[in-house]
Phi, psi and omega in degrees: 000135180288137180282134178253129182246140177252144170291149178303322180296326178293315179299316180296317180298314180295319179299315179298319180294316178295325176296318178300317183279351187281351178299146185307320186253357188302306182301316182293323177296315179300315181294325176295317182284341172292332178288312182189159173294145184216154172275166184305307184294328176295315177300314182300317178296315183293331181275344177089252190266026176287139176270163185301314181296317180299318179291317179300313180298318180296314180297317178298315180298314179294323177293318178299329178267009177059031177273332178227163179241137177253120181242126180259130178255131184282062178254173176242113353289166182299137177252139178234132180234141179250138179220159180281144176265169175303324177297316178292321180296329179296340179291344178303320177299316180297314180298320178296320178294320177299317179297317178298317179299313181297315180300316180295312188271352178274349181293138179294342181281342185272132179247000000 
């Protein structure tokens, strides 16, 4: 088998990306926001058993990485809506590739 070598910068980039996605709710929040923009409580309902702190931490982390956008509306009471950014939307390609990889290698015929 031919040896495949990665540049250190490539390994670091992939490692950082996997760390970003490794949060318990991260993938599910991204997939929910790929469907439509949502408010906090709507997201919480759609995700099921996520607790408030877990969702808040996940949203902050994704916002800090510019994967999602937090928009505050000056209503009474204040409304906050979360939406996917183009950077976050680009992950759809990555998710599709992961799915293709899993489908291919999960087959009992593949050794």
